[in-house]
mmCIF file of C-alpha atoms in Angstrom:
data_model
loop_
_atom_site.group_PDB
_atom_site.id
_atom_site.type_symbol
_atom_site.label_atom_id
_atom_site.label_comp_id
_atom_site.label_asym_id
_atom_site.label_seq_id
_atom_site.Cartn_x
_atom_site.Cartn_y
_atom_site.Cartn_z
ATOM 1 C CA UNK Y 1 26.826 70.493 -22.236
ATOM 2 C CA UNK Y 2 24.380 69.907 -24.771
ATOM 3 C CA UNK Y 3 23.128 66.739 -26.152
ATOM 4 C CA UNK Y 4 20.814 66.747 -28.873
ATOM 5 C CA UNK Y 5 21.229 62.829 -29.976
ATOM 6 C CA UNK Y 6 18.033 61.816 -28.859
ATOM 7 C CA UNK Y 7 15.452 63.986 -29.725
ATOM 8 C CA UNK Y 8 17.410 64.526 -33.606
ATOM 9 C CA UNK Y 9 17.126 60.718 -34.017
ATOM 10 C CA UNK Y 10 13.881 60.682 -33.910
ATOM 11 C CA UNK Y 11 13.828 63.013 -36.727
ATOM 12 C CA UNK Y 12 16.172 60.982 -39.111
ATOM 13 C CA UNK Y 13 13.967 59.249 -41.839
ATOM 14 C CA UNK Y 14 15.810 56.786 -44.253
ATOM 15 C CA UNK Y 15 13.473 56.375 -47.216
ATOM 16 C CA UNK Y 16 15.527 55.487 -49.566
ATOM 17 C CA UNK Y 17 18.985 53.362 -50.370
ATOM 18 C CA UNK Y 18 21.772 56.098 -50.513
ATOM 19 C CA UNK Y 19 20.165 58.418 -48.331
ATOM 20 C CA UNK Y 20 22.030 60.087 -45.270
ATOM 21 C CA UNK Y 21 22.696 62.873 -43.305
ATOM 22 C CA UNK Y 22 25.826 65.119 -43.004
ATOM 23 C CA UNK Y 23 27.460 65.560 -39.420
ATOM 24 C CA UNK Y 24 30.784 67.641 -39.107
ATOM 25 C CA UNK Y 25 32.993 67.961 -36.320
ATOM 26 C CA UNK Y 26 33.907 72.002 -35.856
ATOM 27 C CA UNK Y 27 36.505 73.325 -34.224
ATOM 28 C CA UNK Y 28 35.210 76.758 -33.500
ATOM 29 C CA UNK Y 29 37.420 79.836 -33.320
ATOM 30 C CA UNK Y 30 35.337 81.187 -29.639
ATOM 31 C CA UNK Y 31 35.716 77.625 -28.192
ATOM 32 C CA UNK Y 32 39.964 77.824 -28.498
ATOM 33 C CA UNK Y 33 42.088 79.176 -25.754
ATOM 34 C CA UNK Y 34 42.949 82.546 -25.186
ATOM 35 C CA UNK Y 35 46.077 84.404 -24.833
ATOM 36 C CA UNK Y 36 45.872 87.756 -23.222
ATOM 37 C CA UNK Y 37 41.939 87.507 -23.965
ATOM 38 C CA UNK Y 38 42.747 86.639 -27.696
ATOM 39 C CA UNK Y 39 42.458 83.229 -29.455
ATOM 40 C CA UNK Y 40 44.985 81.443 -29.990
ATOM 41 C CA UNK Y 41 46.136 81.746 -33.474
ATOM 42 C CA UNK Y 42 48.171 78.748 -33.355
ATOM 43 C CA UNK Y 43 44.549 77.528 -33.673
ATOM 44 C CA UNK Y 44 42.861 78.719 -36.189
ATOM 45 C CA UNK Y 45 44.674 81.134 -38.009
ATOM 46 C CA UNK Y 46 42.262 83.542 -39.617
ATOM 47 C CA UNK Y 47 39.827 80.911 -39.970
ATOM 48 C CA UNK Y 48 36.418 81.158 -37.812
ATOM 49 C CA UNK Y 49 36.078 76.999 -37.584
ATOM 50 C CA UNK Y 50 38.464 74.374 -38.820
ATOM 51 C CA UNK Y 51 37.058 70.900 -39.627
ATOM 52 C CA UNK Y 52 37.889 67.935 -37.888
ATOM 53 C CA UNK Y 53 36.024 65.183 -38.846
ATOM 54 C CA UNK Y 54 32.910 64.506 -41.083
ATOM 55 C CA UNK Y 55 30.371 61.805 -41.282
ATOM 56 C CA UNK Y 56 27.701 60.621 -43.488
ATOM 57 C CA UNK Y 57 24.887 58.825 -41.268
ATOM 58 C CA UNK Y 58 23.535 56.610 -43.871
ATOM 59 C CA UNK Y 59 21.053 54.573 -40.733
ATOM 60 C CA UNK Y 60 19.796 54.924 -37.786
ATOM 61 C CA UNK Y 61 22.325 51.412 -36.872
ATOM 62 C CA UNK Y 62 25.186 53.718 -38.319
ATOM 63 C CA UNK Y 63 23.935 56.954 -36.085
ATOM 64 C CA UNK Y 64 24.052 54.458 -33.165
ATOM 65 C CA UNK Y 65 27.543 53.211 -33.468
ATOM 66 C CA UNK Y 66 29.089 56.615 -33.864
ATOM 67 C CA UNK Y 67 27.308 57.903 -30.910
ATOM 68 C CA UNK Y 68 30.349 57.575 -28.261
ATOM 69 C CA UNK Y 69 32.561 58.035 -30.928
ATOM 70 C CA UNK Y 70 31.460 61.656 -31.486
ATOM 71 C CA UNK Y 71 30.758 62.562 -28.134
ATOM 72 C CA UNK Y 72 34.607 61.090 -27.266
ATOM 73 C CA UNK Y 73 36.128 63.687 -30.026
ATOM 74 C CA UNK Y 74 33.911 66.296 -29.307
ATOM 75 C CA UNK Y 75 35.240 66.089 -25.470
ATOM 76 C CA UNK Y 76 38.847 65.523 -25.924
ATOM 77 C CA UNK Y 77 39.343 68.295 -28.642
ATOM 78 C CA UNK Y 78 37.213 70.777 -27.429
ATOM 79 C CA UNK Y 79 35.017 70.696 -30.536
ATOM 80 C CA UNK Y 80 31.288 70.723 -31.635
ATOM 81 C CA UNK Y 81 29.389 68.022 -33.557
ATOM 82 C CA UNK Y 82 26.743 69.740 -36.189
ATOM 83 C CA UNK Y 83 24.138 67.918 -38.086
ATOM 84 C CA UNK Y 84 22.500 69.079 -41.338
ATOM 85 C CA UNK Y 85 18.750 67.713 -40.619
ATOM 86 C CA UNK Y 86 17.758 68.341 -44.930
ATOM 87 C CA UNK Y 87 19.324 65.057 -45.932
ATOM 88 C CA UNK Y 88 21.087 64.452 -48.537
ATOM 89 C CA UNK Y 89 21.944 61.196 -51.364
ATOM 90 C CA UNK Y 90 25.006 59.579 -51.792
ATOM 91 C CA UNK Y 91 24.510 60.024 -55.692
ATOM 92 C CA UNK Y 92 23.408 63.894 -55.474
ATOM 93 C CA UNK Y 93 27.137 64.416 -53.238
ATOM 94 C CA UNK Y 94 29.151 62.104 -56.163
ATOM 95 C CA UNK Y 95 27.133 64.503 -59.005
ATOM 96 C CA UNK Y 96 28.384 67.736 -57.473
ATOM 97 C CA UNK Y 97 31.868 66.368 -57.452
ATOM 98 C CA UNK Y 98 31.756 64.933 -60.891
ATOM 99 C CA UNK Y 99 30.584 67.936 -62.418
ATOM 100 C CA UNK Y 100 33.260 70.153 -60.542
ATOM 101 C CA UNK Y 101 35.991 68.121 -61.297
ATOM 102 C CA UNK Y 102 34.729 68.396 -65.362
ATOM 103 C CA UNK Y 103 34.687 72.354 -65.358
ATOM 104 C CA UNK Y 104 38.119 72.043 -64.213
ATOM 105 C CA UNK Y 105 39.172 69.581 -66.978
ATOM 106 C CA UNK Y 106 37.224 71.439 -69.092
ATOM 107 C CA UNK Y 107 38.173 75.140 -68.528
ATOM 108 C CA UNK Y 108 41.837 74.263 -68.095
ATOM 109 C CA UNK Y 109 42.736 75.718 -65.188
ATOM 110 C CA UNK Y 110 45.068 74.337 -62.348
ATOM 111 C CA UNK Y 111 43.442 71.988 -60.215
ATOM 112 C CA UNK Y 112 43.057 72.737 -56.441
ATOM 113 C CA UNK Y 113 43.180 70.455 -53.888
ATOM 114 C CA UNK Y 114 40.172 67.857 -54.369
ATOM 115 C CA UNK Y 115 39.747 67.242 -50.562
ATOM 116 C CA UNK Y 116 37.521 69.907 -49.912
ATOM 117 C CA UNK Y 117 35.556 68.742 -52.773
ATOM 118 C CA UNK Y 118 33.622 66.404 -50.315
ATOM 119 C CA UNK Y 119 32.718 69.044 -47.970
ATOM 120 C CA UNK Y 120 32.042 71.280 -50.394
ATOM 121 C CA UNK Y 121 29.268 68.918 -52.088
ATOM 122 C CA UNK Y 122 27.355 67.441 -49.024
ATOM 123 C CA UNK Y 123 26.817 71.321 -48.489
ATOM 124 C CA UNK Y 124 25.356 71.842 -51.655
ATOM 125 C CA UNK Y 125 23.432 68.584 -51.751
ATOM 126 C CA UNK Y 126 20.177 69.072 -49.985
ATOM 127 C CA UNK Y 127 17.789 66.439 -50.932
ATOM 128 C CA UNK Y 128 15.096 66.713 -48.622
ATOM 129 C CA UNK Y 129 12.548 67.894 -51.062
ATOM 130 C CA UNK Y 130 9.091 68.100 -49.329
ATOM 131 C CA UNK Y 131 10.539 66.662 -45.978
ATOM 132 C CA UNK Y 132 13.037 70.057 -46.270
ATOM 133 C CA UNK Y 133 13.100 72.101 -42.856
ATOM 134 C CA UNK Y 134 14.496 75.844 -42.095
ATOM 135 C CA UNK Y 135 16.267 76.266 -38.366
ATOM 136 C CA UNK Y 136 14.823 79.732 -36.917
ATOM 137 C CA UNK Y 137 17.743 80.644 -34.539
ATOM 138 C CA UNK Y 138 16.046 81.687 -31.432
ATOM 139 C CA UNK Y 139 19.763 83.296 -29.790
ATOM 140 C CA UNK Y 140 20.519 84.696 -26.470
ATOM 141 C CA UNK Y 141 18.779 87.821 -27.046
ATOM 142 C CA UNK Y 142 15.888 86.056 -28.726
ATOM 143 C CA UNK Y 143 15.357 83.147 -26.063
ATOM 144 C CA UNK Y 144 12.647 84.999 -23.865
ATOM 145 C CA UNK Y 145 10.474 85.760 -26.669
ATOM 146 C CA UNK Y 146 10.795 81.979 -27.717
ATOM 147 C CA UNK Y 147 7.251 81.057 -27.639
ATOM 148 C CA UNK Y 148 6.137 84.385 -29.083
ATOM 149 C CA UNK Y 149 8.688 83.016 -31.994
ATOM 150 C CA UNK Y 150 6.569 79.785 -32.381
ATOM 151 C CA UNK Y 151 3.404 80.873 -32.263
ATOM 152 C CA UNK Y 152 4.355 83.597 -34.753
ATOM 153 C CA UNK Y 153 5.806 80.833 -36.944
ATOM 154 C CA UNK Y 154 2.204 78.751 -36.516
ATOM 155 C CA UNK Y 155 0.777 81.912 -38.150
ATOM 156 C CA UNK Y 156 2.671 81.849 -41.422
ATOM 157 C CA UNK Y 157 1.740 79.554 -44.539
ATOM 158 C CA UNK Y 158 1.202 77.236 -44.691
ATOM 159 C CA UNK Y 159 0.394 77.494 -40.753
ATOM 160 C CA UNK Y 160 2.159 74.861 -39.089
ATOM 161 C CA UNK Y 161 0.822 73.375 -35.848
ATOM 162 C CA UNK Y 162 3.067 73.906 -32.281
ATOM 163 C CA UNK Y 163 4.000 69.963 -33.270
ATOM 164 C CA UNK Y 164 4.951 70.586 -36.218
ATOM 165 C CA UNK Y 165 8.076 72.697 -34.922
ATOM 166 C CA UNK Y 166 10.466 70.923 -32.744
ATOM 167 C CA UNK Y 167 13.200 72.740 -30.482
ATOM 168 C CA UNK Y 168 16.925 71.898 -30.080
ATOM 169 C CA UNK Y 169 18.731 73.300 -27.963
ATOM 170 C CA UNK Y 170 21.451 74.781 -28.771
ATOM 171 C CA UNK Y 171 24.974 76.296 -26.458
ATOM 172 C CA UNK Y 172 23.483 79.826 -26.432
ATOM 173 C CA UNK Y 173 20.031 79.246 -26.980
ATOM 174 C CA UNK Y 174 16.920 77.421 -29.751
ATOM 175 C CA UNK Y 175 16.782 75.885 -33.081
ATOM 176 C CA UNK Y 176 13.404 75.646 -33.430
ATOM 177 C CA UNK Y 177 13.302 73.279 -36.484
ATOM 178 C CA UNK Y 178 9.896 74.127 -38.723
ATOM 179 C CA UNK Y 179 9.062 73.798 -42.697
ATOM 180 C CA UNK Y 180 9.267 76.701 -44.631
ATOM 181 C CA UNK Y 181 6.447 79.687 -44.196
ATOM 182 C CA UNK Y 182 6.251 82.815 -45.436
ATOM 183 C CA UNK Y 183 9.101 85.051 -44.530
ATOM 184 C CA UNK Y 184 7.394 88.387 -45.396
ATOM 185 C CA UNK Y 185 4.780 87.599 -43.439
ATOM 186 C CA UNK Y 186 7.317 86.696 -40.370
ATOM 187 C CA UNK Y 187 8.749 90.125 -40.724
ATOM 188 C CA UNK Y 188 5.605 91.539 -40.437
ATOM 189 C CA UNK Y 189 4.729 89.952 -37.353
ATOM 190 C CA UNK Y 190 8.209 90.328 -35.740
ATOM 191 C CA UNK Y 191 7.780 94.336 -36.410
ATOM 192 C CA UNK Y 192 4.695 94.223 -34.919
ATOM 193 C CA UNK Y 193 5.572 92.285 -31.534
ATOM 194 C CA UNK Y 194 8.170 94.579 -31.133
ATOM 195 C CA UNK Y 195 6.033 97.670 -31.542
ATOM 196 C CA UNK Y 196 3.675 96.450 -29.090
ATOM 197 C CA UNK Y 197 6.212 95.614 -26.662
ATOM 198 C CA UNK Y 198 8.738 98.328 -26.894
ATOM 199 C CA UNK Y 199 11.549 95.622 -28.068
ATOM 200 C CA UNK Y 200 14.308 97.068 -30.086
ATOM 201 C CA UNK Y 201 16.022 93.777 -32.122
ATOM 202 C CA UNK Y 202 16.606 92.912 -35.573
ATOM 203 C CA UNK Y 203 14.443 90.137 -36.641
ATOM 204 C CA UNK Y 204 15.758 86.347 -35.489
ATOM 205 C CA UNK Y 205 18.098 84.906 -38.498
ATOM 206 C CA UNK Y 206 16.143 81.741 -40.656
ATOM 207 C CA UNK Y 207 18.307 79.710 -41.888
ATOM 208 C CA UNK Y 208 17.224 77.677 -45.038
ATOM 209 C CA UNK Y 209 19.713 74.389 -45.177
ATOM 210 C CA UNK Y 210 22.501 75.306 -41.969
ATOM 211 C CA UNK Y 211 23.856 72.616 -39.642
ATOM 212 C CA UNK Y 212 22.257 72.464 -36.013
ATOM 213 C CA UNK Y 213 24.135 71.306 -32.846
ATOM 214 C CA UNK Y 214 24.415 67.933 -31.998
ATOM 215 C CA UNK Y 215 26.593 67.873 -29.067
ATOM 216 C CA UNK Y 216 29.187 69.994 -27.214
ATOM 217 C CA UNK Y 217 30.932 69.672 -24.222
#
């Protein structure tokens, strides 16, 4: 199990009326039963996840109340709750939809389902500005070279200190959780560590605005 509730409320900061942040519930393709070592595709289909509920967090009240909730679907239907930690504005998530909607009036085509509008736009809607954060996915592979990873990160502008970045855990591994450095640099350093100590791996995958794991099962 992992259970990331605590140490990502601390991180929540609501500046500002409208602001909130975006937690799905994922049912992931790996976490469905198997049939002769296959998932199910009564499941999923072709799909890799299939949503099952979404929130929008709009205080730290609201994060507290929804607490059990979450952790009660996330146990009963075998799926994962994901929080994006760049938060986003109630007005930003209505603009994206609003203007989408208007292409399709104005371009005239037929008009798809609107419900994945919604999820569509709280994707899109990253309004962290300066407060903005990358997730540095420290995998299986990756997870004994984890504090190599951070101090590697501490040496890339705009040189972050160690608590600066803060670690979630995550079913296979780390989300370390940092602001943005220089990724050319990172490469650089990750080519070099490896050189020196005979490690053959791609570089760990940075990812700019993804979801991190709030709590399995």
């Amino acid at each position: 199990m992992v259970d990331n509730f605590k140490i990502i409320r601390s991180m929540l900061k609501f500046e500002s009326p409208g602001d909130c942040y975006y937690v799905q519930l994922l049912r992931r393709q790996s976490d469905d039963p198997k049939i002769g070592g296959v998932p199910d595709p009564a499941y999923h289909g072709n799909m890799h996840s299939r949503s099952i509920k979404d929130y929008f967090i709009s205080s730290l009240a609201h994060f507290d109340d929804v607490e059990k909730e979450i952790k009660t679907i996330c146990e009963v239907f075998n799926v994962r709750a994901y929080i994006r930690l760049n938060k986003r504005t109630f007005k930003d998530i209505s603009m994206i939809i609003f203007k989408h909607i208007t292409e399709e009036i104005c371009s005239g085509e037929t008009f798809a389902p609107p419900l994945h509008l919604v999820a569509r736009a709280a994707g899109r809607a990253n309004a962290a500005g300066k407060s903005k954060t990358w997730i540095v996915d420290v995998d299986a592979e990756f997870v004994p070279y984890k504090q190599a990873v951070r101090e590697m990160i501490e040496k890339c502008e705009p040189f972050q200190s160690a608590n600066d970045i803060v670690e979630i855990q995550t079913k296979n591994g780390f989300h370390l959780i940092a602001k943005p450095f220089n990724t050319s640099r990172m490469d650089e350093l990750w080519q070099s560590f490896c050189s020196e100590n005979n490690i053959n791996l791609p570089r760990f995958d940075i990812h700019k605005d993804n979801p991190t794991i709030l709590y399995v099962k």
